[in-house]
CSV table of N, CA and C in Angstrom, one decimal:
chain,number,residue,atom,x,y,z
B,1,MET,N,-9.4,-14.3,1.8
B,1,MET,CA,-9.0,-13.4,0.8
B,1,MET,C,-7.6,-13.0,0.9
B,2,PHE,N,-7.1,-12.9,2.1
B,2,PHE,CA,-5.7,-12.4,2.4
B,2,PHE,C,-4.6,-13.4,2.6
B,3,THR,N,-4.9,-14.7,2.6
B,3,THR,CA,-3.9,-15.7,2.9
B,3,THR,C,-2.7,-15.6,1.9
B,4,LYS,N,-3.0,-15.6,0.6
B,4,LYS,CA,-1.9,-15.6,-0.4
B,4,LYS,C,-1.1,-14.3,-0.3
B,5,ILE,N,-1.8,-13.2,0.0
B,5,ILE,CA,-1.1,-11.9,0.2
B,5,ILE,C,-0.1,-11.9,1.3
B,6,LEU,N,-0.6,-12.5,2.5
B,6,LEU,CA,0.3,-12.6,3.6
B,6,LEU,C,1.5,-13.5,3.3
B,7,GLU,N,1.3,-14.6,2.6
B,7,GLU,CA,2.4,-15.5,2.2
B,7,GLU,C,3.4,-14.7,1.4
B,8,ALA,N,2.9,-13.9,0.4
B,8,ALA,CA,3.8,-13.2,-0.4
B,8,ALA,C,4.6,-12.1,0.4
B,9,ILE,N,4.0,-11.5,1.3
B,9,ILE,CA,4.7,-10.5,2.2
B,9,ILE,C,5.8,-11.2,3.0
B,10,ARG,N,5.4,-12.4,3.5
B,10,ARG,CA,6.4,-13.1,4.3
B,10,ARG,C,7.6,-13.6,3.4
B,11,GLU,N,7.4,-13.8,2.1
B,11,GLU,CA,8.4,-14.4,1.2
B,11,GLU,C,9.5,-13.4,0.8
B,12,TYR,N,9.1,-12.1,0.7
B,12,TYR,CA,10.0,-11.1,0.2
B,12,TYR,C,10.7,-10.3,1.3
B,13,ASP,N,12.0,-10.0,1.2
B,13,ASP,CA,12.7,-9.2,2.2
B,13,ASP,C,12.6,-7.7,1.9
B,14,ARG,N,12.2,-7.3,0.7
B,14,ARG,CA,12.1,-5.9,0.3
B,14,ARG,C,10.7,-5.7,-0.2
B,15,ILE,N,10.0,-4.7,0.3
B,15,ILE,CA,8.7,-4.3,-0.1
B,15,ILE,C,8.6,-2.9,-0.4
B,16,ILE,N,8.0,-2.5,-1.6
B,16,ILE,CA,7.9,-1.2,-2.0
B,16,ILE,C,6.5,-0.8,-2.2
B,17,ILE,N,6.0,0.2,-1.5
B,17,ILE,CA,4.5,0.5,-1.5
B,17,ILE,C,4.2,1.7,-2.4
B,18,HIS,N,3.3,1.5,-3.3
B,18,HIS,CA,2.9,2.5,-4.3
B,18,HIS,C,1.4,2.9,-4.0
B,19,ARG,N,1.0,4.0,-4.6
B,19,ARG,CA,-0.4,4.4,-4.6
B,19,ARG,C,-0.6,5.3,-5.8
B,20,HIS,N,-1.8,5.8,-5.9
B,20,HIS,CA,-2.1,6.7,-7.1
B,20,HIS,C,-1.4,8.0,-7.0
B,21,GLY,N,-1.3,8.7,-8.1
B,21,GLY,CA,-0.6,10.0,-8.1
B,21,GLY,C,-1.6,11.1,-7.6
B,22,ARG,N,-1.0,12.3,-7.4
B,22,ARG,CA,-1.8,13.4,-6.8
B,22,ARG,C,-2.7,12.8,-5.6
B,23,PRO,N,-2.0,12.3,-4.6
B,23,PRO,CA,-2.7,11.6,-3.5
B,23,PRO,C,-3.8,12.3,-2.8
B,24,ASP,N,-4.8,11.6,-2.4
B,24,ASP,CA,-5.8,12.1,-1.5
B,24,ASP,C,-5.5,11.5,-0.1
B,25,GLY,N,-6.4,11.7,0.9
B,25,GLY,CA,-6.1,11.2,2.2
B,25,GLY,C,-6.1,9.6,2.2
B,26,ASP,N,-7.0,9.0,1.4
B,26,ASP,CA,-7.1,7.6,1.4
B,26,ASP,C,-5.8,7.0,0.8
B,27,ALA,N,-5.3,7.5,-0.2
B,27,ALA,CA,-4.0,7.0,-0.8
B,27,ALA,C,-2.9,7.2,0.2
B,28,MET,N,-2.7,8.4,0.8
B,28,MET,CA,-1.6,8.6,1.8
B,28,MET,C,-1.9,7.8,3.0
B,29,GLY,N,-3.1,7.7,3.5
B,29,GLY,CA,-3.3,7.0,4.8
B,29,GLY,C,-3.1,5.5,4.6
B,30,SER,N,-3.5,4.9,3.5
B,30,SER,CA,-3.3,3.5,3.3
B,30,SER,C,-1.9,3.2,3.1
B,31,GLN,N,-1.1,4.1,2.4
B,31,GLN,CA,0.3,3.9,2.2
B,31,GLN,C,1.1,4.0,3.5
B,32,ILE,N,0.8,5.0,4.3
B,32,ILE,CA,1.5,5.2,5.6
B,32,ILE,C,1.1,4.1,6.5
B,33,GLY,N,-0.2,3.8,6.6
B,33,GLY,CA,-0.7,2.8,7.5
B,33,GLY,C,-0.1,1.4,7.2
B,34,LEU,N,-0.1,1.0,5.9
B,34,LEU,CA,0.4,-0.3,5.6
B,34,LEU,C,1.9,-0.4,5.9
B,35,LYS,N,2.6,0.7,5.6
B,35,LYS,CA,4.1,0.8,5.8
B,35,LYS,C,4.3,0.5,7.3
B,36,HIS,N,3.6,1.1,8.2
B,36,HIS,CA,3.9,0.9,9.6
B,36,HIS,C,3.4,-0.4,10.2
B,37,ILE,N,2.3,-0.9,9.6
B,37,ILE,CA,1.9,-2.3,10.0
B,37,ILE,C,2.9,-3.3,9.6
B,38,LEU,N,3.5,-3.2,8.4
B,38,LEU,CA,4.5,-4.1,8.0
B,38,LEU,C,5.8,-3.9,8.8
B,39,LYS,N,6.2,-2.7,9.1
B,39,LYS,CA,7.4,-2.5,9.9
B,39,LYS,C,7.2,-3.0,11.3
B,40,GLU,N,6.1,-2.9,11.9
B,40,GLU,CA,5.8,-3.4,13.2
B,40,GLU,C,5.9,-4.9,13.3
B,41,ASN,N,5.3,-5.6,12.3
B,41,ASN,CA,5.2,-7.0,12.3
B,41,ASN,C,6.3,-7.7,11.6
B,42,PHE,N,7.0,-7.0,10.8
B,42,PHE,CA,8.2,-7.7,10.1
B,42,PHE,C,9.4,-6.7,10.1
B,43,PRO,N,9.9,-6.5,11.3
B,43,PRO,CA,11.0,-5.5,11.5
B,43,PRO,C,12.3,-5.8,10.7
B,44,GLU,N,12.4,-7.0,10.3
B,44,GLU,CA,13.6,-7.4,9.5
B,44,GLU,C,13.5,-7.0,8.0
B,45,LYS,N,12.4,-6.6,7.6
B,45,LYS,CA,12.2,-6.3,6.1
B,45,LYS,C,12.5,-4.9,5.8
B,46,GLU,N,13.0,-4.6,4.6
B,46,GLU,CA,13.1,-3.3,4.1
B,46,GLU,C,11.8,-2.9,3.5
B,47,ILE,N,11.2,-1.7,4.0
B,47,ILE,CA,10.0,-1.2,3.5
B,47,ILE,C,10.2,0.2,3.0
B,48,TYR,N,9.7,0.4,1.8
B,48,TYR,CA,9.8,1.7,1.2
B,48,TYR,C,8.5,2.2,0.7
B,49,VAL,N,8.3,3.5,0.7
B,49,VAL,CA,7.1,4.1,0.1
B,49,VAL,C,7.5,5.1,-1.0
B,50,VAL,N,6.8,5.0,-2.1
B,50,VAL,CA,7.2,5.8,-3.3
B,50,VAL,C,6.0,6.5,-3.9
B,51,GLY,N,6.3,7.6,-4.6
B,51,GLY,CA,5.2,8.3,-5.3
B,51,GLY,C,5.5,9.8,-5.3
B,52,ASP,N,4.6,10.6,-5.8
B,52,ASP,CA,4.8,12.0,-5.8
B,52,ASP,C,4.5,12.6,-4.4
B,53,GLU,N,4.7,13.9,-4.3
B,53,GLU,CA,4.6,14.5,-2.9
B,53,GLU,C,3.1,14.4,-2.4
B,54,ALA,N,3.0,14.5,-1.1
B,54,ALA,CA,1.8,14.4,-0.4
B,54,ALA,C,0.8,15.6,-0.7
B,55,GLY,N,1.3,16.7,-1.1
B,55,GLY,CA,0.4,17.8,-1.4
B,55,GLY,C,-0.4,18.3,-0.2
B,56,HIS,N,-1.7,18.4,-0.3
B,56,HIS,CA,-2.6,18.8,0.7
B,56,HIS,C,-2.5,17.9,2.0
B,57,TYR,N,-2.0,16.7,1.8
B,57,TYR,CA,-2.0,15.8,2.9
B,57,TYR,C,-0.6,15.7,3.6
B,58,SER,N,0.2,16.7,3.4
B,58,SER,CA,1.5,16.7,4.0
B,58,SER,C,1.4,16.9,5.5
B,59,PHE,N,0.2,17.3,6.0
B,59,PHE,CA,0.0,17.5,7.5
B,59,PHE,C,0.1,16.1,8.2
B,60,MET,N,-0.1,15.0,7.4
B,60,MET,CA,-0.1,13.7,8.1
B,60,MET,C,1.3,13.3,8.4
B,61,ASP,N,1.4,12.5,9.4
B,61,ASP,CA,2.8,12.0,9.9
B,61,ASP,C,3.4,11.1,8.8
B,62,ASP,N,4.7,11.3,8.6
B,62,ASP,CA,5.5,10.4,7.8
B,62,ASP,C,5.1,10.3,6.3
B,63,THR,N,4.9,11.5,5.7
B,63,THR,CA,4.5,11.6,4.3
B,63,THR,C,5.6,11.8,3.4
B,64,ILE,N,6.8,11.9,3.9
B,64,ILE,CA,8.0,12.0,2.9
B,64,ILE,C,8.3,10.7,2.2
B,65,MET,N,8.2,10.7,0.9
B,65,MET,CA,8.4,9.5,0.1
B,65,MET,C,9.9,9.2,0.0
B,66,ASP,N,10.2,7.9,-0.1
B,66,ASP,CA,11.5,7.4,-0.3
B,66,ASP,C,12.0,7.6,-1.7
B,67,GLU,N,13.2,8.0,-1.9
B,67,GLU,CA,13.7,8.1,-3.3
B,67,GLU,C,14.7,6.9,-3.4
B,68,ILE,N,14.3,6.0,-4.2
B,68,ILE,CA,15.0,4.7,-4.3
B,68,ILE,C,15.5,4.5,-5.7
B,69,ASP,N,16.6,3.7,-5.8
B,69,ASP,CA,17.2,3.4,-7.1
B,69,ASP,C,16.3,2.3,-7.7
B,70,ASP,N,16.3,2.3,-9.1
B,70,ASP,CA,15.6,1.2,-9.8
B,70,ASP,C,16.0,-0.2,-9.4
B,71,SER,N,17.3,-0.3,-9.1
B,71,SER,CA,17.8,-1.7,-8.7
B,71,SER,C,17.1,-2.3,-7.5
B,72,LEU,N,16.5,-1.5,-6.7
B,72,LEU,CA,15.8,-2.1,-5.5
B,72,LEU,C,14.6,-2.9,-5.8
B,73,TYR,N,14.1,-2.7,-7.1
B,73,TYR,CA,12.9,-3.5,-7.5
B,73,TYR,C,13.3,-4.9,-7.8
B,74,GLU,N,14.6,-5.2,-8.1
B,74,GLU,CA,15.0,-6.6,-8.4
B,74,GLU,C,14.8,-7.4,-7.1
B,75,GLY,N,14.0,-8.5,-7.3
B,75,GLY,CA,13.7,-9.4,-6.2
B,75,GLY,C,12.8,-8.8,-5.1
B,76,ALA,N,12.1,-7.7,-5.4
B,76,ALA,CA,11.3,-7.1,-4.4
B,76,ALA,C,9.8,-7.4,-4.7
B,77,LEU,N,9.0,-7.1,-3.7
B,77,LEU,CA,7.5,-7.2,-3.8
B,77,LEU,C,7.0,-5.7,-3.8
B,78,ALA,N,6.2,-5.4,-4.8
B,78,ALA,CA,5.6,-4.1,-4.9
B,78,ALA,C,4.1,-4.2,-4.6
B,79,ILE,N,3.6,-3.3,-3.7
B,79,ILE,CA,2.2,-3.3,-3.4
B,79,ILE,C,1.6,-2.0,-3.8
B,80,VAL,N,0.5,-2.0,-4.6
B,80,VAL,CA,-0.2,-0.9,-5.1
B,80,VAL,C,-1.5,-0.7,-4.3
B,81,LEU,N,-1.7,0.5,-3.8
B,81,LEU,CA,-2.9,0.8,-3.0
B,81,LEU,C,-3.8,1.9,-3.6
B,82,ASP,N,-5.1,1.7,-3.4
B,82,ASP,CA,-6.1,2.7,-3.7
B,82,ASP,C,-6.0,3.2,-5.2
B,83,CYS,N,-5.9,2.2,-6.1
B,83,CYS,CA,-5.8,2.6,-7.5
B,83,CYS,C,-6.5,1.6,-8.4
B,84,GLY,N,-7.5,2.1,-9.1
B,84,GLY,CA,-8.3,1.2,-10.0
B,84,GLY,C,-7.8,1.0,-11.4
B,85,SER,N,-6.9,1.9,-11.8
B,85,SER,CA,-6.4,1.9,-13.2
B,85,SER,C,-4.9,2.0,-13.2
B,86,LYS,N,-4.2,1.2,-14.0
B,86,LYS,CA,-2.8,1.2,-14.1
B,86,LYS,C,-2.2,2.6,-14.4
B,87,HIS,N,-2.8,3.3,-15.3
B,87,HIS,CA,-2.2,4.6,-15.7
B,87,HIS,C,-2.2,5.7,-14.6
B,88,LEU,N,-2.9,5.4,-13.5
B,88,LEU,CA,-3.0,6.4,-12.4
B,88,LEU,C,-1.9,6.2,-11.3
B,89,ILE,N,-1.2,5.0,-11.4
B,89,ILE,CA,-0.2,4.7,-10.3
B,89,ILE,C,1.0,5.7,-10.4
B,90,SER,N,1.3,6.2,-9.3
B,90,SER,CA,2.4,7.2,-9.2
B,90,SER,C,3.7,6.4,-9.0
B,91,ASP,N,4.3,6.1,-10.1
B,91,ASP,CA,5.6,5.4,-10.3
B,91,ASP,C,5.4,4.1,-10.9
B,92,SER,N,5.6,4.0,-12.2
B,92,SER,CA,5.4,2.7,-12.9
B,92,SER,C,6.4,1.7,-12.7
B,93,ARG,N,7.4,1.9,-11.9
B,93,ARG,CA,8.5,0.9,-11.6
B,93,ARG,C,7.9,-0.3,-10.9
B,94,TYR,N,6.7,-0.2,-10.3
B,94,TYR,CA,6.2,-1.4,-9.7
B,94,TYR,C,6.1,-2.6,-10.6
B,95,GLU,N,6.0,-2.3,-11.9
B,95,GLU,CA,5.9,-3.4,-12.9
B,95,GLU,C,7.2,-4.2,-13.0
B,96,THR,N,8.3,-3.6,-12.5
B,96,THR,CA,9.6,-4.3,-12.6
B,96,THR,C,9.9,-5.2,-11.4
B,97,ALA,N,9.1,-5.1,-10.4
B,97,ALA,CA,9.2,-5.9,-9.2
B,97,ALA,C,9.1,-7.4,-9.5
B,98,ALA,N,9.6,-8.3,-8.7
B,98,ALA,CA,9.5,-9.7,-8.8
B,98,ALA,C,8.0,-10.2,-8.7
B,99,SER,N,7.3,-9.5,-7.8
B,99,SER,CA,5.9,-9.9,-7.6
B,99,SER,C,5.1,-8.6,-7.2
B,100,THR,N,3.8,-8.6,-7.5
B,100,THR,CA,3.0,-7.4,-7.2
B,100,THR,C,1.7,-7.8,-6.5
B,101,ILE,N,1.2,-6.9,-5.7
B,101,ILE,CA,-0.1,-7.0,-4.9
B,101,ILE,C,-0.8,-5.7,-5.1
B,102,ARG,N,-2.1,-5.8,-5.1
B,102,ARG,CA,-3.0,-4.6,-5.1
B,102,ARG,C,-4.1,-4.7,-4.0
B,103,PHE,N,-4.3,-3.7,-3.2
B,103,PHE,CA,-5.4,-3.5,-2.3
B,103,PHE,C,-6.2,-2.3,-2.9
B,104,ASP,N,-7.5,-2.5,-3.1
B,104,ASP,CA,-8.3,-1.4,-3.6
B,104,ASP,C,-9.8,-1.5,-3.3
B,105,HIS,N,-10.5,-0.4,-3.3
B,105,HIS,CA,-11.9,-0.4,-3.0
B,105,HIS,C,-12.7,0.1,-4.2
B,106,HIS,N,-12.1,0.5,-5.3
B,106,HIS,CA,-12.8,1.0,-6.4
B,106,HIS,C,-13.4,-0.2,-7.3
B,107,ILE,N,-14.4,0.2,-8.1
B,107,ILE,CA,-14.9,-0.8,-9.0
B,107,ILE,C,-13.8,-1.3,-9.9
B,108,PHE,N,-13.8,-2.7,-10.0
B,108,PHE,CA,-12.8,-3.3,-10.8
B,108,PHE,C,-12.8,-2.9,-12.3
B,109,ALA,N,-11.7,-2.3,-12.7
B,109,ALA,CA,-11.6,-1.9,-14.1
B,109,ALA,C,-10.6,-2.8,-14.9
B,110,GLU,N,-9.5,-3.2,-14.2
B,110,GLU,CA,-8.5,-4.0,-14.9
B,110,GLU,C,-7.6,-4.7,-13.9
B,111,LYS,N,-7.1,-5.8,-14.3
B,111,LYS,CA,-6.1,-6.5,-13.4
B,111,LYS,C,-4.8,-5.8,-13.5
B,112,ILE,N,-4.2,-5.4,-12.4
B,112,ILE,CA,-3.0,-4.6,-12.3
B,112,ILE,C,-1.8,-5.4,-11.8
B,113,CYS,N,-2.1,-6.3,-10.8
B,113,CYS,CA,-1.1,-7.0,-10.1
B,113,CYS,C,-1.3,-8.5,-10.1
B,114,ASP,N,-0.2,-9.2,-9.6
B,114,ASP,CA,-0.3,-10.7,-9.5
B,114,ASP,C,-1.4,-11.1,-8.6
B,115,LEU,N,-1.4,-10.5,-7.4
B,115,LEU,CA,-2.4,-10.8,-6.4
B,115,LEU,C,-3.2,-9.6,-6.1
B,116,GLU,N,-4.5,-9.7,-6.0
B,116,GLU,CA,-5.4,-8.5,-5.9
B,116,GLU,C,-6.5,-8.7,-4.8
B,117,ALA,N,-6.6,-7.8,-3.9
B,117,ALA,CA,-7.7,-7.7,-3.0
B,117,ALA,C,-8.5,-6.5,-3.3
B,118,VAL,N,-9.5,-6.6,-4.1
B,118,VAL,CA,-10.4,-5.5,-4.6
B,118,VAL,C,-11.8,-5.8,-4.0
B,119,ASP,N,-12.2,-4.9,-3.2
B,119,ASP,CA,-13.5,-5.1,-2.5
B,119,ASP,C,-14.2,-3.7,-2.4
B,120,THR,N,-15.3,-3.6,-3.2
B,120,THR,CA,-16.0,-2.3,-3.3
B,120,THR,C,-16.9,-2.1,-2.1
B,121,SER,N,-17.0,-3.1,-1.2
B,121,SER,CA,-17.9,-2.9,0.0
B,121,SER,C,-17.2,-2.0,1.0
B,122,TYR,N,-15.9,-1.7,0.8
B,122,TYR,CA,-15.2,-0.8,1.7
B,122,TYR,C,-15.3,0.7,1.3
B,123,GLU,N,-15.5,1.6,2.2
B,123,GLU,CA,-15.6,3.0,1.9
B,123,GLU,C,-14.3,3.6,1.4
B,124,SER,N,-13.2,2.9,1.7
B,124,SER,CA,-11.9,3.4,1.4
B,124,SER,C,-10.9,2.3,1.4
B,125,CYS,N,-9.7,2.5,0.8
B,125,CYS,CA,-8.7,1.5,0.9
B,125,CYS,C,-8.2,1.5,2.4
B,126,CYS,N,-8.3,2.6,3.1
B,126,CYS,CA,-7.9,2.7,4.5
B,126,CYS,C,-8.9,1.8,5.3
B,127,GLY,N,-10.0,1.4,4.9
B,127,GLY,CA,-10.9,0.5,5.6
B,127,GLY,C,-10.5,-0.9,5.3
B,128,LEU,N,-10.0,-1.2,4.1
B,128,LEU,CA,-9.6,-2.5,3.7
B,128,LEU,C,-8.3,-3.0,4.4
B,129,ILE,N,-7.3,-2.1,4.6
B,129,ILE,CA,-6.0,-2.4,5.2
B,129,ILE,C,-6.2,-2.9,6.6
B,130,PRO,N,-7.0,-2.3,7.5
B,130,PRO,CA,-7.1,-2.8,8.9
B,130,PRO,C,-7.8,-4.2,8.9
B,131,GLN,N,-8.7,-4.5,7.9
B,131,GLN,CA,-9.3,-5.8,7.8
B,131,GLN,C,-8.3,-6.8,7.4
B,132,PHE,N,-7.4,-6.5,6.5
B,132,PHE,CA,-6.3,-7.4,6.2
B,132,PHE,C,-5.5,-7.7,7.5
B,133,ALA,N,-5.1,-6.6,8.2
B,133,ALA,CA,-4.3,-6.8,9.4
B,133,ALA,C,-5.0,-7.6,10.4
B,134,LYS,N,-6.3,-7.4,10.6
B,134,LYS,CA,-7.1,-8.1,11.6
B,134,LYS,C,-7.2,-9.6,11.2
B,135,GLU,N,-7.5,-9.9,10.0
B,135,GLU,CA,-7.6,-11.3,9.5
B,135,GLU,C,-6.3,-12.1,9.6
B,136,CYS,N,-5.2,-11.3,9.5
B,136,CYS,CA,-3.9,-11.9,9.5
B,136,CYS,C,-3.2,-11.8,10.8
B,137,ASN,N,-3.9,-11.4,11.8
B,137,ASN,CA,-3.4,-11.3,13.2
B,137,ASN,C,-2.1,-10.4,13.2
B,138,LEU,N,-2.2,-9.3,12.5
B,138,LEU,CA,-1.0,-8.3,12.5
B,138,LEU,C,-1.3,-7.2,13.4
B,139,ALA,N,-0.4,-6.7,14.2
B,139,ALA,CA,-0.5,-5.6,15.1
B,139,ALA,C,-0.6,-4.3,14.3
B,140,ILE,N,-1.4,-3.4,14.8
B,140,ILE,CA,-1.6,-2.1,14.1
B,140,ILE,C,-1.0,-1.0,15.1
B,141,PRO,N,0.2,-0.5,14.8
B,141,PRO,CA,0.7,0.5,15.7
B,141,PRO,C,-0.1,1.9,15.6
B,142,ALA,N,0.1,2.7,16.6
B,142,ALA,CA,-0.7,4.0,16.7
B,142,ALA,C,-0.5,4.8,15.4
B,143,ILE,N,0.7,5.0,14.9
B,143,ILE,CA,0.9,5.8,13.7
B,143,ILE,C,0.1,5.3,12.5
B,144,ALA,N,0.0,3.9,12.4
B,144,ALA,CA,-0.8,3.3,11.3
B,144,ALA,C,-2.3,3.6,11.5
B,145,ALA,N,-2.7,3.4,12.8
B,145,ALA,CA,-4.2,3.6,13.0
B,145,ALA,C,-4.6,5.1,12.8
B,146,LYS,N,-3.7,6.0,13.2
B,146,LYS,CA,-4.0,7.4,12.9
B,146,LYS,C,-4.1,7.7,11.4
B,147,SER,N,-3.1,7.2,10.7
B,147,SER,CA,-3.1,7.4,9.2
B,147,SER,C,-4.3,6.8,8.5
B,148,LEU,N,-4.6,5.6,8.9
B,148,LEU,CA,-5.8,4.9,8.4
B,148,LEU,C,-7.1,5.6,8.7
B,149,TYR,N,-7.2,6.1,9.9
B,149,TYR,CA,-8.4,6.8,10.3
B,149,TYR,C,-8.6,8.1,9.5
B,150,THR,N,-7.4,8.8,9.3
B,150,THR,CA,-7.5,10.1,8.6
B,150,THR,C,-7.9,9.8,7.1
B,151,GLY,N,-7.4,8.7,6.5
B,151,GLY,CA,-7.7,8.3,5.2
B,151,GLY,C,-9.2,8.0,5.1
B,152,MET,N,-9.8,7.3,6.0
B,152,MET,CA,-11.2,6.9,6.0
B,152,MET,C,-12.0,8.2,6.1
B,153,ALA,N,-11.7,9.0,7.0
B,153,ALA,CA,-12.5,10.3,7.2
B,153,ALA,C,-12.5,11.2,6.0
B,154,THR,N,-11.3,11.3,5.4
B,154,THR,CA,-11.2,12.3,4.3
B,154,THR,C,-11.7,11.7,3.0
B,155,ASP,N,-11.8,10.3,2.9
B,155,ASP,CA,-12.3,9.7,1.6
B,155,ASP,C,-13.8,9.5,1.6
B,156,SER,N,-14.3,9.2,2.8
B,156,SER,CA,-15.8,8.9,2.8
B,156,SER,C,-16.6,9.9,3.6
B,157,GLY,N,-15.9,10.8,4.4
B,157,GLY,CA,-16.7,11.7,5.1
B,157,GLY,C,-17.3,11.1,6.4
């Protein structure tokens, strides 16, 4: 399921990670977790996280979002996390990226991105991201693991 996604990640030098607005722990955890997995395994890449403020989840490490210019989407890969519907995405600029990917655990409502890993058997998007890392032989640094665990616990109990 993840082979084409990993190929796309390898292809792009700039990756911008999105999630749904008014984030919960799963949205923040998957965004922070994926950011640090990608930074650990692809240190030469530019990795950005965008969206509205963390709100109740600002206690998590590294929740300050990047403020980026629209021009950074040119030639970039945008990844959307934990979002089943297009209108819920916090920052619609993902649509202007050269290519898009979505990871999600919600019931499929609509195609949002070029490549999609949507699997409702996961309790959270934070459960899907480590599976992606494991199947692709990607290291998961401690900050990513902590963020992903927090997202799993707060989304599924």
